[in-house]
CSV table of C-alpha atoms in Angstrom, one decimal:
chain,number,residue,atom,x,y,z
L,1,MET,CA,23.9,-16.6,6.5
L,2,THR,CA,22.1,-18.5,9.2
L,3,THR,CA,18.7,-20.2,8.8
L,4,LEU,CA,15.6,-18.5,10.2
L,5,PRO,CA,15.2,-18.9,13.9
L,6,PRO,CA,11.7,-19.5,15.3
L,7,LEU,CA,9.4,-16.6,15.0
L,8,PRO,CA,9.6,-13.8,17.6
L,9,THR,CA,6.6,-13.7,20.0
L,10,THR,CA,6.8,-10.1,21.4
L,11,PRO,CA,7.8,-6.7,19.9
L,12,ASP,CA,11.3,-6.4,21.7
L,13,ALA,CA,12.3,-9.8,20.4
L,14,THR,CA,11.2,-8.6,17.0
L,15,PHE,CA,13.4,-5.7,17.1
L,16,ALA,CA,16.3,-8.0,18.2
L,17,ALA,CA,15.5,-10.8,15.8
L,18,TYR,CA,16.2,-8.6,12.7
L,19,ALA,CA,18.9,-6.4,14.2
L,20,SER,CA,21.7,-6.1,11.6
L,21,ALA,CA,20.3,-8.8,9.2
L,22,ASN,CA,18.3,-9.0,6.1
L,23,LEU,CA,16.1,-11.8,5.1
L,24,VAL,CA,17.6,-13.4,2.0
L,25,ASN,CA,17.0,-16.9,0.5
L,26,ALA,CA,14.9,-17.7,3.8
L,27,ALA,CA,17.8,-17.0,6.2
L,28,LEU,CA,19.2,-14.1,7.9
L,29,ALA,CA,22.0,-12.2,6.1
L,30,LYS,CA,24.0,-10.2,8.6
L,31,THR,CA,25.4,-6.8,7.4
L,32,LYS,CA,28.3,-4.7,8.5
L,33,HIS,CA,26.7,-1.7,8.6
L,34,THR,CA,23.3,-0.7,10.8
L,35,LEU,CA,21.1,2.2,11.3
L,36,ASP,CA,18.8,3.0,14.4
L,37,VAL,CA,15.1,2.9,14.3
L,38,ARG,CA,13.3,5.1,16.7
L,39,ASN,CA,10.0,5.0,18.3
L,40,PRO,CA,8.6,8.4,17.2
L,41,ALA,CA,6.2,8.6,20.2
L,42,THR,CA,9.2,8.3,23.0
L,43,GLY,CA,12.3,9.1,20.7
L,44,GLN,CA,13.8,6.0,22.0
L,45,VAL,CA,15.7,3.7,19.9
L,46,LEU,CA,13.8,0.4,19.1
L,47,GLY,CA,16.7,-1.4,17.3
L,48,THR,CA,19.5,-1.5,14.8
L,49,ALA,CA,18.2,-2.3,11.5
L,50,PRO,CA,20.5,-3.3,8.7
L,51,ALA,CA,22.0,-0.6,6.4
L,52,SER,CA,22.5,-2.6,3.3
L,53,THR,CA,25.5,-1.7,0.9
L,54,ALA,CA,25.5,-2.4,-2.9
L,55,GLU,CA,27.1,-5.9,-2.0
L,56,ASP,CA,24.4,-6.8,0.4
L,57,THR,CA,21.8,-5.8,-2.3
L,58,ALA,CA,23.6,-8.0,-4.8
L,59,LEU,CA,23.3,-10.9,-2.4
L,60,ALA,CA,19.4,-10.6,-2.2
L,61,VAL,CA,19.1,-10.2,-6.2
L,62,ASP,CA,21.4,-13.2,-6.7
L,63,ALA,CA,19.1,-15.4,-4.3
L,64,ALA,CA,15.9,-14.2,-6.2
L,65,GLN,CA,17.6,-14.8,-9.6
L,66,ALA,CA,18.6,-18.3,-8.6
L,67,ALA,CA,15.1,-19.2,-7.4
L,68,GLN,CA,13.0,-17.7,-10.1
L,69,ALA,CA,13.0,-20.4,-13.0
L,70,ALA,CA,11.7,-23.0,-10.5
L,71,TRP,CA,8.9,-20.7,-9.0
L,72,ALA,CA,8.0,-19.8,-12.5
L,73,ALA,CA,7.8,-23.7,-13.3
L,74,VAL,CA,5.2,-24.2,-10.5
L,75,PRO,CA,1.7,-24.0,-11.9
L,76,ALA,CA,0.0,-20.7,-11.4
L,77,ARG,CA,-3.0,-22.0,-9.2
L,78,ASP,CA,-0.4,-23.7,-6.9
L,79,ARG,CA,1.5,-20.7,-6.7
L,80,GLY,CA,-1.6,-18.8,-5.6
L,81,LYS,CA,-2.4,-21.6,-3.0
L,82,ARG,CA,0.9,-21.1,-1.6
L,83,VAL,CA,0.5,-17.3,-1.2
L,84,SER,CA,-2.9,-17.6,0.3
L,85,ALA,CA,-1.8,-20.2,3.0
L,86,ALA,CA,1.0,-17.5,3.9
L,87,ALA,CA,-1.7,-14.9,3.7
L,88,ARG,CA,-3.6,-16.7,6.6
L,89,ALA,CA,-0.4,-17.0,8.5
L,90,LEU,CA,-0.4,-13.2,8.5
L,91,ALA,CA,-3.7,-13.0,10.1
L,92,GLU,CA,-2.7,-15.6,12.6
L,93,HIS,CA,0.1,-13.2,13.8
L,94,GLY,CA,-1.8,-10.0,13.4
L,95,ALA,CA,-1.5,-8.8,17.1
L,96,LEU,CA,2.2,-8.9,17.2
L,97,ILE,CA,2.5,-7.4,13.7
L,98,ALA,CA,0.3,-4.3,14.8
L,99,GLN,CA,2.2,-3.9,17.9
L,100,VAL,CA,5.6,-3.7,16.1
L,101,LEU,CA,4.1,-1.3,13.4
L,102,ALA,CA,2.5,1.1,16.2
L,103,ARG,CA,5.9,1.4,17.8
L,104,GLU,CA,8.1,2.2,14.7
L,105,THR,CA,5.5,4.4,12.8
L,106,GLY,CA,3.7,6.1,15.7
L,107,LYS,CA,0.3,5.1,14.1
L,108,ALA,CA,-2.4,4.4,16.7
L,109,ILE,CA,-2.7,0.7,17.2
L,110,ARG,CA,-6.6,0.8,17.5
L,111,THR,CA,-7.5,3.4,14.4
L,112,GLU,CA,-4.7,2.4,12.1
L,113,CYS,CA,-2.3,-0.7,12.7
L,114,ARG,CA,-4.8,-3.6,13.3
L,115,GLY,CA,-6.6,-2.5,10.3
L,116,GLU,CA,-3.7,-2.3,8.2
L,117,VAL,CA,-2.6,-5.8,9.0
L,118,ALA,CA,-5.9,-7.0,8.2
L,119,VAL,CA,-6.1,-5.4,4.9
L,120,ALA,CA,-2.4,-6.7,3.9
L,121,SER,CA,-3.4,-10.1,4.8
L,122,ASP,CA,-6.6,-9.7,2.6
L,123,ILE,CA,-4.9,-8.6,-0.4
L,124,MET,CA,-2.3,-11.2,-0.1
L,125,ASP,CA,-5.2,-13.8,0.0
L,126,PHE,CA,-7.1,-12.0,-2.8
L,127,TYR,CA,-4.0,-12.3,-5.1
L,128,GLY,CA,-3.5,-15.9,-4.1
L,129,ASN,CA,-6.9,-16.9,-5.4
L,130,LEU,CA,-6.4,-15.3,-8.6
L,131,GLY,CA,-3.6,-17.9,-9.9
L,132,SER,CA,-6.0,-19.6,-12.3
L,133,GLU,CA,-6.5,-16.1,-14.1
L,134,ILE,CA,-3.0,-15.9,-15.4
L,135,LYS,CA,-3.8,-17.0,-18.9
L,136,GLY,CA,-3.7,-16.3,-22.6
L,137,GLN,CA,-6.0,-16.2,-25.6
L,138,THR,CA,-6.4,-18.2,-28.6
L,139,ILE,CA,-6.4,-16.0,-31.9
L,140,PRO,CA,-8.5,-16.8,-34.9
L,141,TYR,CA,-5.7,-15.6,-37.3
L,142,ASN,CA,-5.7,-18.6,-39.7
L,143,PRO,CA,-7.6,-22.0,-39.2
L,144,ARG,CA,-4.7,-23.9,-40.4
L,145,MET,CA,-2.5,-22.5,-37.7
L,146,LEU,CA,-2.6,-22.3,-34.0
L,147,THR,CA,-2.2,-18.9,-32.7
L,148,MET,CA,-2.2,-18.0,-29.1
L,149,THR,CA,-0.9,-15.7,-26.7
L,150,THR,CA,0.7,-16.8,-23.1
L,151,ARG,CA,1.6,-14.8,-20.0
L,152,GLU,CA,5.1,-15.1,-18.4
L,153,PRO,CA,6.6,-13.8,-15.4
L,154,LEU,CA,9.1,-10.8,-15.8
L,155,GLY,CA,11.8,-12.4,-13.6
L,156,VAL,CA,13.2,-10.6,-10.4
L,157,VAL,CA,10.8,-7.8,-9.3
L,158,THR,CA,12.1,-5.1,-6.7
L,159,ALA,CA,9.4,-3.7,-4.7
L,160,ILE,CA,10.2,-0.5,-2.5
L,161,VAL,CA,7.9,0.5,0.0
L,162,PRO,CA,7.4,3.6,2.1
L,163,TRP,CA,6.9,3.9,5.7
L,164,ASN,CA,3.1,5.4,6.0
L,165,VAL,CA,1.5,2.1,5.2
L,166,PRO,CA,4.3,-0.4,4.5
L,167,LEU,CA,2.4,-3.7,5.0
L,168,VAL,CA,-0.7,-2.8,2.7
L,169,LEU,CA,1.7,-1.5,-0.1
L,170,PHE,CA,4.0,-4.5,0.6
L,171,ALA,CA,1.1,-6.7,0.0
L,172,LEU,CA,-0.1,-4.8,-3.3
L,173,LYS,CA,3.2,-5.4,-4.8
L,174,VAL,CA,4.4,-8.7,-3.6
L,175,GLY,CA,1.0,-10.6,-3.8
L,176,PRO,CA,0.6,-10.1,-7.3
L,177,ALA,CA,4.4,-10.5,-8.3
L,178,LEU,CA,4.6,-13.9,-6.6
L,179,VAL,CA,1.5,-15.4,-7.9
L,180,ALA,CA,2.5,-14.2,-11.6
L,181,GLY,CA,5.6,-16.4,-11.1
L,182,ASN,CA,8.3,-13.6,-10.3
L,183,THR,CA,10.6,-13.6,-7.3
L,184,VAL,CA,10.9,-10.4,-5.5
L,185,VAL,CA,13.3,-8.4,-3.5
L,186,VAL,CA,11.6,-6.0,-1.3
L,187,LYS,CA,13.4,-2.6,0.0
L,188,ALA,CA,12.0,-1.9,3.5
L,189,SER,CA,11.7,1.6,4.7
L,190,GLU,CA,14.5,2.8,6.7
L,191,GLU,CA,12.2,4.7,9.1
L,192,ALA,CA,10.1,1.7,9.9
L,193,PRO,CA,11.6,-1.6,8.7
L,194,PHE,CA,10.5,-4.2,11.5
L,195,ALA,CA,6.8,-4.9,10.9
L,196,THR,CA,7.9,-5.3,7.1
L,197,PHE,CA,10.5,-7.8,8.0
L,198,LEU,CA,8.2,-9.8,10.6
L,199,MET,CA,5.5,-10.0,7.8
L,200,ALA,CA,8.0,-11.3,5.3
L,201,ASP,CA,9.5,-13.8,7.7
L,202,ILE,CA,5.9,-15.3,8.2
L,203,LEU,CA,5.3,-15.6,4.6
L,204,MET,CA,8.8,-17.0,3.9
L,205,ARG,CA,8.0,-20.2,6.1
L,206,HIS,CA,5.2,-21.0,3.9
L,207,LEU,CA,7.0,-20.3,0.4
L,208,PRO,CA,10.2,-21.7,-1.3
L,209,ALA,CA,13.4,-20.4,-0.3
L,210,GLY,CA,14.7,-17.3,-2.2
L,211,ILE,CA,11.3,-16.5,-4.0
L,212,LEU,CA,10.8,-13.6,-1.5
L,213,ASN,CA,13.6,-11.5,0.1
L,214,VAL,CA,13.8,-8.4,2.2
L,215,ILE,CA,16.7,-5.9,2.6
L,216,ASN,CA,16.9,-2.6,4.4
L,217,GLY,CA,19.0,0.6,3.8
L,218,THR,CA,19.1,4.1,2.6
L,219,GLY,CA,17.6,5.1,-0.8
L,220,ALA,CA,21.0,6.6,-1.6
L,221,GLU,CA,22.7,3.4,-1.2
L,222,CYS,CA,20.6,0.6,-0.9
L,223,GLY,CA,17.5,1.8,-3.1
L,224,ASP,CA,20.0,2.9,-5.9
L,225,ALA,CA,22.0,-0.2,-6.1
L,226,LEU,CA,18.9,-2.4,-6.2
L,227,THR,CA,17.3,-0.3,-9.0
L,228,ARG,CA,20.4,-0.3,-11.1
L,229,ASN,CA,21.1,-4.1,-10.5
L,230,PRO,CA,21.2,-5.6,-14.0
L,231,ASP,CA,19.2,-8.6,-13.0
L,232,ILE,CA,16.1,-6.7,-11.9
L,233,ALA,CA,13.2,-7.0,-14.5
L,234,LYS,CA,10.7,-4.8,-12.9
L,235,ILE,CA,10.6,-1.7,-10.4
L,236,THR,CA,7.5,-1.0,-8.3
L,237,PHE,CA,7.8,2.0,-6.1
L,238,THR,CA,5.4,3.9,-3.7
L,239,GLY,CA,7.1,7.1,-2.2
L,240,SER,CA,7.7,10.7,-3.0
L,241,GLU,CA,7.4,12.4,-6.4
L,242,ALA,CA,11.1,13.3,-6.6
L,243,VAL,CA,12.4,9.9,-5.7
L,244,GLY,CA,9.8,8.2,-8.3
L,245,GLU,CA,11.2,10.5,-11.0
L,246,THR,CA,14.8,9.3,-10.3
L,247,ILE,CA,13.6,5.7,-10.4
L,248,TYR,CA,11.6,6.3,-13.6
L,249,LYS,CA,14.9,7.6,-15.3
L,250,ILE,CA,17.0,4.6,-13.9
L,251,GLY,CA,14.3,2.2,-15.4
L,252,ALA,CA,14.2,4.1,-18.7
L,253,SER,CA,17.9,4.0,-18.9
L,254,ARG,CA,17.6,0.1,-18.7
L,255,ILE,CA,14.5,-0.2,-20.7
L,256,ILE,CA,12.4,-2.1,-18.0
L,257,PRO,CA,9.0,-1.6,-16.8
L,258,VAL,CA,8.4,0.8,-13.7
L,259,SER,CA,5.2,1.3,-11.9
L,260,LEU,CA,5.0,4.3,-9.5
L,261,GLU,CA,2.6,5.4,-7.0
L,262,LEU,CA,3.5,8.9,-5.9
L,263,GLY,CA,2.0,12.0,-4.3
L,264,GLY,CA,-1.6,13.6,-4.2
L,265,LYS,CA,-3.3,16.8,-3.3
L,266,SER,CA,-6.7,15.0,-3.4
L,267,PRO,CA,-10.0,17.5,-3.7
L,268,MET,CA,-13.1,16.9,-1.8
L,269,ILE,CA,-16.0,18.5,-3.3
L,270,ILE,CA,-19.2,19.1,-1.0
L,271,CYS,CA,-22.0,20.2,-3.1
L,272,GLU,CA,-25.0,22.2,-1.8
L,273,ASP,CA,-27.4,19.3,-1.6
L,274,ALA,CA,-24.7,16.8,0.3
L,275,ASP,CA,-25.6,15.0,3.4
L,276,LEU,CA,-23.7,17.1,5.7
L,277,ASP,CA,-23.2,14.3,8.5
L,278,LYS,CA,-21.6,12.2,6.0
L,279,ALA,CA,-19.6,14.9,4.5
L,280,VAL,CA,-18.0,15.6,8.0
L,281,ALA,CA,-17.3,12.0,8.7
L,282,GLY,CA,-16.0,11.9,5.1
L,283,ALA,CA,-13.6,14.6,5.8
L,284,ILE,CA,-12.2,13.0,8.9
L,285,SER,CA,-11.6,9.7,7.3
L,286,GLY,CA,-10.5,11.1,3.9
L,287,MET,CA,-8.1,13.5,5.4
L,288,ARG,CA,-6.6,10.5,7.1
L,289,PHE,CA,-6.4,12.4,10.3
L,290,THR,CA,-6.0,9.2,12.3
L,291,ARG,CA,-2.9,8.7,10.2
L,292,GLN,CA,-1.8,12.2,10.9
L,293,GLY,CA,-2.7,13.0,7.3
L,294,GLN,CA,0.6,10.9,6.2
L,295,SER,CA,-1.3,9.6,3.1
L,296,CYS,CA,-1.0,10.2,-0.6
L,297,THR,CA,-4.8,10.0,-1.1
L,298,ALA,CA,-5.6,12.4,1.9
L,299,ALA,CA,-8.4,14.9,1.1
L,300,SER,CA,-6.2,17.7,1.7
L,301,ARG,CA,-8.2,20.3,-0.3
L,302,ILE,CA,-11.9,20.6,0.8
L,303,TYR,CA,-14.3,22.6,-1.4
L,304,VAL,CA,-17.5,23.2,0.5
L,305,HIS,CA,-20.3,25.0,-0.9
L,306,GLU,CA,-20.9,28.5,0.6
L,307,SER,CA,-24.2,27.8,1.8
L,308,LEU,CA,-22.9,24.8,4.0
L,309,ARG,CA,-19.7,26.4,5.0
L,310,ALA,CA,-20.7,27.7,8.4
L,311,ALA,CA,-22.6,24.4,9.4
L,312,PHE,CA,-19.9,22.3,8.0
L,313,MET,CA,-17.2,24.1,9.9
L,314,ALA,CA,-19.0,23.8,13.1
L,315,GLN,CA,-19.5,20.1,12.9
L,316,LEU,CA,-16.0,19.5,11.7
L,317,GLU,CA,-14.4,21.3,14.6
L,318,GLU,CA,-16.3,19.3,17.0
L,319,ALA,CA,-15.4,16.0,15.5
L,320,LEU,CA,-11.6,17.2,15.4
L,321,ASN,CA,-11.7,18.4,18.9
L,322,ALA,CA,-13.1,15.1,20.1
L,323,LEU,CA,-10.1,13.1,18.4
L,324,VAL,CA,-7.6,11.9,21.2
L,325,ILE,CA,-3.9,12.6,20.4
L,326,GLY,CA,-1.5,10.5,22.4
L,327,ASP,CA,0.3,7.3,22.9
L,328,PRO,CA,-0.1,5.0,19.8
L,329,LEU,CA,-0.5,2.1,22.0
L,330,ASP,CA,-3.3,3.2,24.1
L,331,GLU,CA,-6.6,1.8,23.1
L,332,SER,CA,-8.1,5.3,23.6
L,333,THR,CA,-5.9,7.1,21.2
L,334,ASP,CA,-7.1,8.2,17.7
L,335,VAL,CA,-4.1,10.1,16.4
L,336,GLY,CA,-0.3,9.2,16.9
L,337,THR,CA,2.7,11.0,15.9
L,338,ILE,CA,4.6,12.2,12.8
L,339,ILE,CA,7.1,9.7,11.6
L,340,ASN,CA,10.4,11.8,12.1
L,341,ALA,CA,11.8,15.3,12.7
L,342,ARG,CA,12.5,16.0,9.1
L,343,GLN,CA,8.7,15.4,8.2
L,344,MET,CA,7.5,17.5,11.2
L,345,ALA,CA,9.7,20.5,10.0
L,346,THR,CA,8.1,20.3,6.4
L,347,ILE,CA,4.5,20.3,8.1
L,348,GLN,CA,5.4,23.2,10.3
L,349,ARG,CA,6.9,25.1,7.4
L,350,TYR,CA,3.6,25.0,5.4
L,351,ILE,CA,1.5,26.0,8.8
L,352,ALA,CA,3.9,28.9,8.9
L,353,LEU,CA,3.4,30.0,5.5
L,354,ALA,CA,-0.3,30.1,6.0
L,355,GLU,CA,-0.1,32.0,9.1
L,356,GLY,CA,2.0,34.7,7.2
L,357,THR,CA,-0.6,35.1,4.5
L,358,GLU,CA,-2.7,38.0,4.9
L,359,GLY,CA,-6.4,37.1,5.4
L,360,ALA,CA,-6.0,33.4,6.0
L,361,THR,CA,-7.1,31.6,9.0
L,362,VAL,CA,-5.3,28.7,10.7
L,363,LYS,CA,-7.1,26.7,13.3
L,364,ARG,CA,-5.6,23.6,15.2
L,365,TYR,CA,-7.8,21.2,17.1
L,366,GLY,CA,-7.5,18.5,19.9
L,367,THR,CA,-5.2,18.6,23.0
L,368,LEU,CA,-1.8,17.5,22.8
L,369,PRO,CA,-0.6,14.7,25.0
L,370,SER,CA,1.3,15.6,28.4
L,371,SER,CA,2.4,12.3,29.5
L,372,ALA,CA,5.9,12.2,30.9
L,373,ASP,CA,6.6,8.8,29.0
L,374,LEU,CA,6.1,10.3,25.6
L,375,SER,CA,8.4,12.8,23.7
L,376,PRO,CA,6.4,16.0,22.5
L,377,ASP,CA,8.6,16.7,19.4
L,378,LEU,CA,6.5,14.6,17.0
L,379,PHE,CA,2.8,15.2,18.1
L,380,ILE,CA,1.0,17.8,16.1
L,381,GLN,CA,-2.7,18.9,16.4
L,382,PRO,CA,-5.1,18.4,13.3
L,383,THR,CA,-5.1,21.8,11.5
L,384,ILE,CA,-7.3,23.5,9.0
L,385,LEU,CA,-6.3,26.4,6.9
L,386,MET,CA,-9.0,28.6,5.3
L,387,ASP,CA,-9.4,31.6,2.9
L,388,LEU,CA,-6.0,31.0,1.1
L,389,PRO,CA,-5.2,32.3,-2.3
L,390,ASP,CA,-5.9,29.3,-4.9
L,391,ASN,CA,-2.1,29.4,-5.9
L,392,HIS,CA,-0.8,29.4,-2.3
L,393,PRO,CA,1.7,26.6,-1.7
L,394,CYS,CA,-0.4,25.0,0.9
L,395,VAL,CA,-3.1,24.8,-1.6
L,396,MET,CA,-1.1,23.4,-4.4
L,397,GLU,CA,1.7,21.2,-2.9
L,398,GLU,CA,1.6,18.0,-0.8
L,399,ILE,CA,2.0,18.6,2.8
L,400,PHE,CA,1.9,14.9,4.1
L,401,GLY,CA,0.7,15.9,7.5
L,402,PRO,CA,-2.8,16.5,9.5
L,403,VAL,CA,-3.4,19.6,7.5
L,404,ALA,CA,-6.3,20.4,5.3
L,405,VAL,CA,-7.2,23.6,3.2
L,406,VAL,CA,-10.8,24.4,3.4
L,407,GLN,CA,-12.1,26.7,0.5
L,408,SER,CA,-15.7,27.7,-0.4
L,409,TRP,CA,-17.3,27.8,-3.5
L,410,THR,CA,-20.6,28.8,-5.2
L,411,ASP,CA,-20.0,28.2,-9.0
L,412,TYR,CA,-19.9,24.4,-10.1
L,413,GLU,CA,-17.7,25.1,-13.2
L,414,GLU,CA,-15.2,26.9,-11.1
L,415,VAL,CA,-14.9,24.3,-8.3
L,416,ILE,CA,-14.3,21.6,-11.0
L,417,ALA,CA,-11.6,23.8,-12.5
L,418,ALA,CA,-10.0,24.3,-9.0
L,419,ALA,CA,-10.0,20.8,-8.1
L,420,ASN,CA,-8.2,20.0,-11.5
L,421,SER,CA,-5.7,23.0,-11.0
L,422,THR,CA,-3.0,20.4,-9.8
L,423,HIS,CA,-0.1,18.3,-11.4
L,424,TYR,CA,-1.4,15.4,-9.2
L,425,GLY,CA,-4.1,13.3,-10.0
L,426,LEU,CA,-4.3,10.5,-7.5
L,427,ALA,CA,-7.9,10.7,-5.8
L,428,ALA,CA,-10.9,12.9,-5.6
L,429,SER,CA,-14.5,12.8,-4.0
L,430,VAL,CA,-17.7,14.3,-4.5
L,431,TRP,CA,-20.4,14.7,-1.9
L,432,THR,CA,-24.0,14.9,-3.5
L,433,ARG,CA,-27.4,13.5,-3.5
L,434,SER,CA,-27.8,14.3,-7.2
L,435,LEU,CA,-27.0,11.3,-9.8
L,436,SER,CA,-26.6,13.7,-12.6
L,437,THR,CA,-24.0,15.9,-10.7
L,438,ALA,CA,-22.3,12.7,-9.6
L,439,LEU,CA,-21.9,11.4,-13.3
L,440,ASP,CA,-20.8,14.7,-14.6
L,441,SER,CA,-18.1,15.4,-11.9
L,442,THR,CA,-16.7,11.9,-11.9
L,443,ALA,CA,-16.4,12.1,-15.6
L,444,ARG,CA,-14.6,15.5,-15.4
L,445,LEU,CA,-12.3,15.2,-12.2
L,446,ASN,CA,-8.8,14.3,-13.3
L,447,ALA,CA,-8.0,11.7,-11.0
L,448,GLY,CA,-7.5,7.9,-11.2
L,449,TYR,CA,-9.5,7.0,-8.1
L,450,VAL,CA,-12.6,9.0,-7.8
L,451,GLN,CA,-15.5,8.2,-5.2
L,452,VAL,CA,-19.1,9.7,-4.4
L,453,ASN,CA,-20.1,10.0,-0.9
L,454,GLN,CA,-17.3,8.1,0.7
L,455,ASN,CA,-13.5,8.3,1.1
L,456,LEU,CA,-12.5,4.7,1.3
L,457,THR,CA,-8.8,3.7,1.4
L,458,ILE,CA,-7.3,1.1,-1.0
L,459,GLN,CA,-9.8,-2.1,-1.1
L,460,PRO,CA,-8.8,-5.5,-2.8
L,461,ASN,CA,-10.4,-5.9,-6.3
L,462,VAL,CA,-10.9,-2.0,-6.6
L,463,SER,CA,-8.3,-0.7,-9.2
L,464,TYR,CA,-6.1,2.0,-7.5
L,465,GLY,CA,-3.7,4.5,-9.1
L,466,GLY,CA,-3.3,8.1,-10.2
L,467,PHE,CA,-2.8,10.3,-13.2
L,468,GLY,CA,-0.2,12.8,-14.0
L,469,ARG,CA,2.6,13.0,-11.5
L,470,SER,CA,0.7,11.0,-9.1
L,471,GLY,CA,2.3,7.9,-10.8
L,472,LEU,CA,2.3,5.4,-13.4
L,473,GLY,CA,0.1,2.0,-13.3
L,474,LYS,CA,-2.6,0.6,-11.0
L,475,GLU,CA,-2.6,-1.7,-8.1
L,476,ALA,CA,-5.1,-3.8,-6.1
L,477,SER,CA,-6.8,-5.7,-9.1
L,478,LEU,CA,-6.4,-8.8,-11.5
L,479,GLU,CA,-5.6,-6.2,-14.3
L,480,ALA,CA,-2.7,-4.8,-12.3
L,481,MET,CA,-1.2,-8.3,-11.8
L,482,LEU,CA,-1.4,-9.1,-15.3
L,483,GLU,CA,-0.4,-5.6,-16.8
L,484,HIS,CA,2.5,-5.0,-14.4
L,485,PHE,CA,3.9,-8.5,-13.3
L,486,THR,CA,3.6,-10.5,-16.4
L,487,ARG,CA,4.5,-10.3,-20.1
L,488,SER,CA,2.5,-11.5,-23.0
L,489,LYS,CA,4.0,-13.7,-25.7
L,490,THR,CA,2.5,-14.4,-29.0
L,491,ILE,CA,2.9,-17.9,-30.3
L,492,VAL,CA,2.1,-19.1,-34.1
L,493,MET,CA,2.3,-22.9,-35.0
L,494,ASN,CA,2.1,-24.1,-38.5
L,495,PHE,CA,2.6,-27.8,-39.2
L,496,ASP,CA,1.5,-27.7,-43.0
């Protein structure tokens, strides 16, 4: 291993800096195997990232294990101060991180990447300021005994992050884990690892060696070895439902805690009394069209009251046609690219299913880019599917692309039942001017993150997480840090 060189100052220097090397124990750890990372907007190879083997993975876990006791011994508030200082450094390098993120994910730098960097920094700072809240309780068990609880770190945590919002999800896992006294091994997404490496490199320069380590590789080799390593005390994962199920089984076989944030098929219910302008804007933001719909919380099932359907669709179509699809680095671009050909094929398969359904309507909006500098393969227009049967795969299954289903309704009880007719339960929204409707619907919707008249993304200090097969556990709150990254110990003292 070699110690960390000066931070890169350009995107190309970033891709070169982490070529074939993990970040382990505050140093570059070269790997024998590599994989190419491509710019989805151009098809060009950005760089070669490490493809970690079980041996490479064990090196990172060993470093984290060796550093854990000393980090746990640091007072919690002091740990928090270190994490907050690191978070401020992220903000200082935000422009570069956003450039790298846009190139490797295909997300538009103006509408998505800069905001993601800012939110990730904010989340890290939020958790840094919660160090003093890691505390136990005294218990009135017996006046002649001192009975209390304490909060302790778990040990080495592995955090597995996806490619769609890697920096925010990194912060949601790494921030609370570190402040709570754990050390962490992050597995970056092999589709988009470089912004994650850059973010971690910046953080590491403000933290003790070994407490944060980042590796990259495939799920089948690197991810599997990491989750099965006997020194891992906790797994936190965001990704697909199928992989989450596998990780949960691995955790169960080792009897260690696992938290999961998986898929979603989030309903958006637009009531007869809704503010139409707000609802249309909420559909655009809630469906995450500027992220190409690549979001677990995407409002991909839009139930609009029949009396508003024509006006809603007219305004929605106008708004969608106004979105600029193009080069993610262009300041005028609203919508970038799908991450890879495999995901594009999945999206196109669902659209074809809708097109082959009798009575269904499929509409595409916006204009695809024609620049010779861009590869056309992964650009796709925002798409609306209408008049599908309630049990259609496009209505029931997560597409993870810029494809929303619009259904009309007239009966309130039926639309609540339709919204709940899924094994997912991540997010939902209701659009109404009625407080009684808002109170009733939010109580009855089977989702962990329910909003009224808005479709915000993840926010620090707002507990976030799903029900059912959307996952286990919460993120983004004090409770999430205490519940998922500490263990409670009961102590009873008797000196009689």
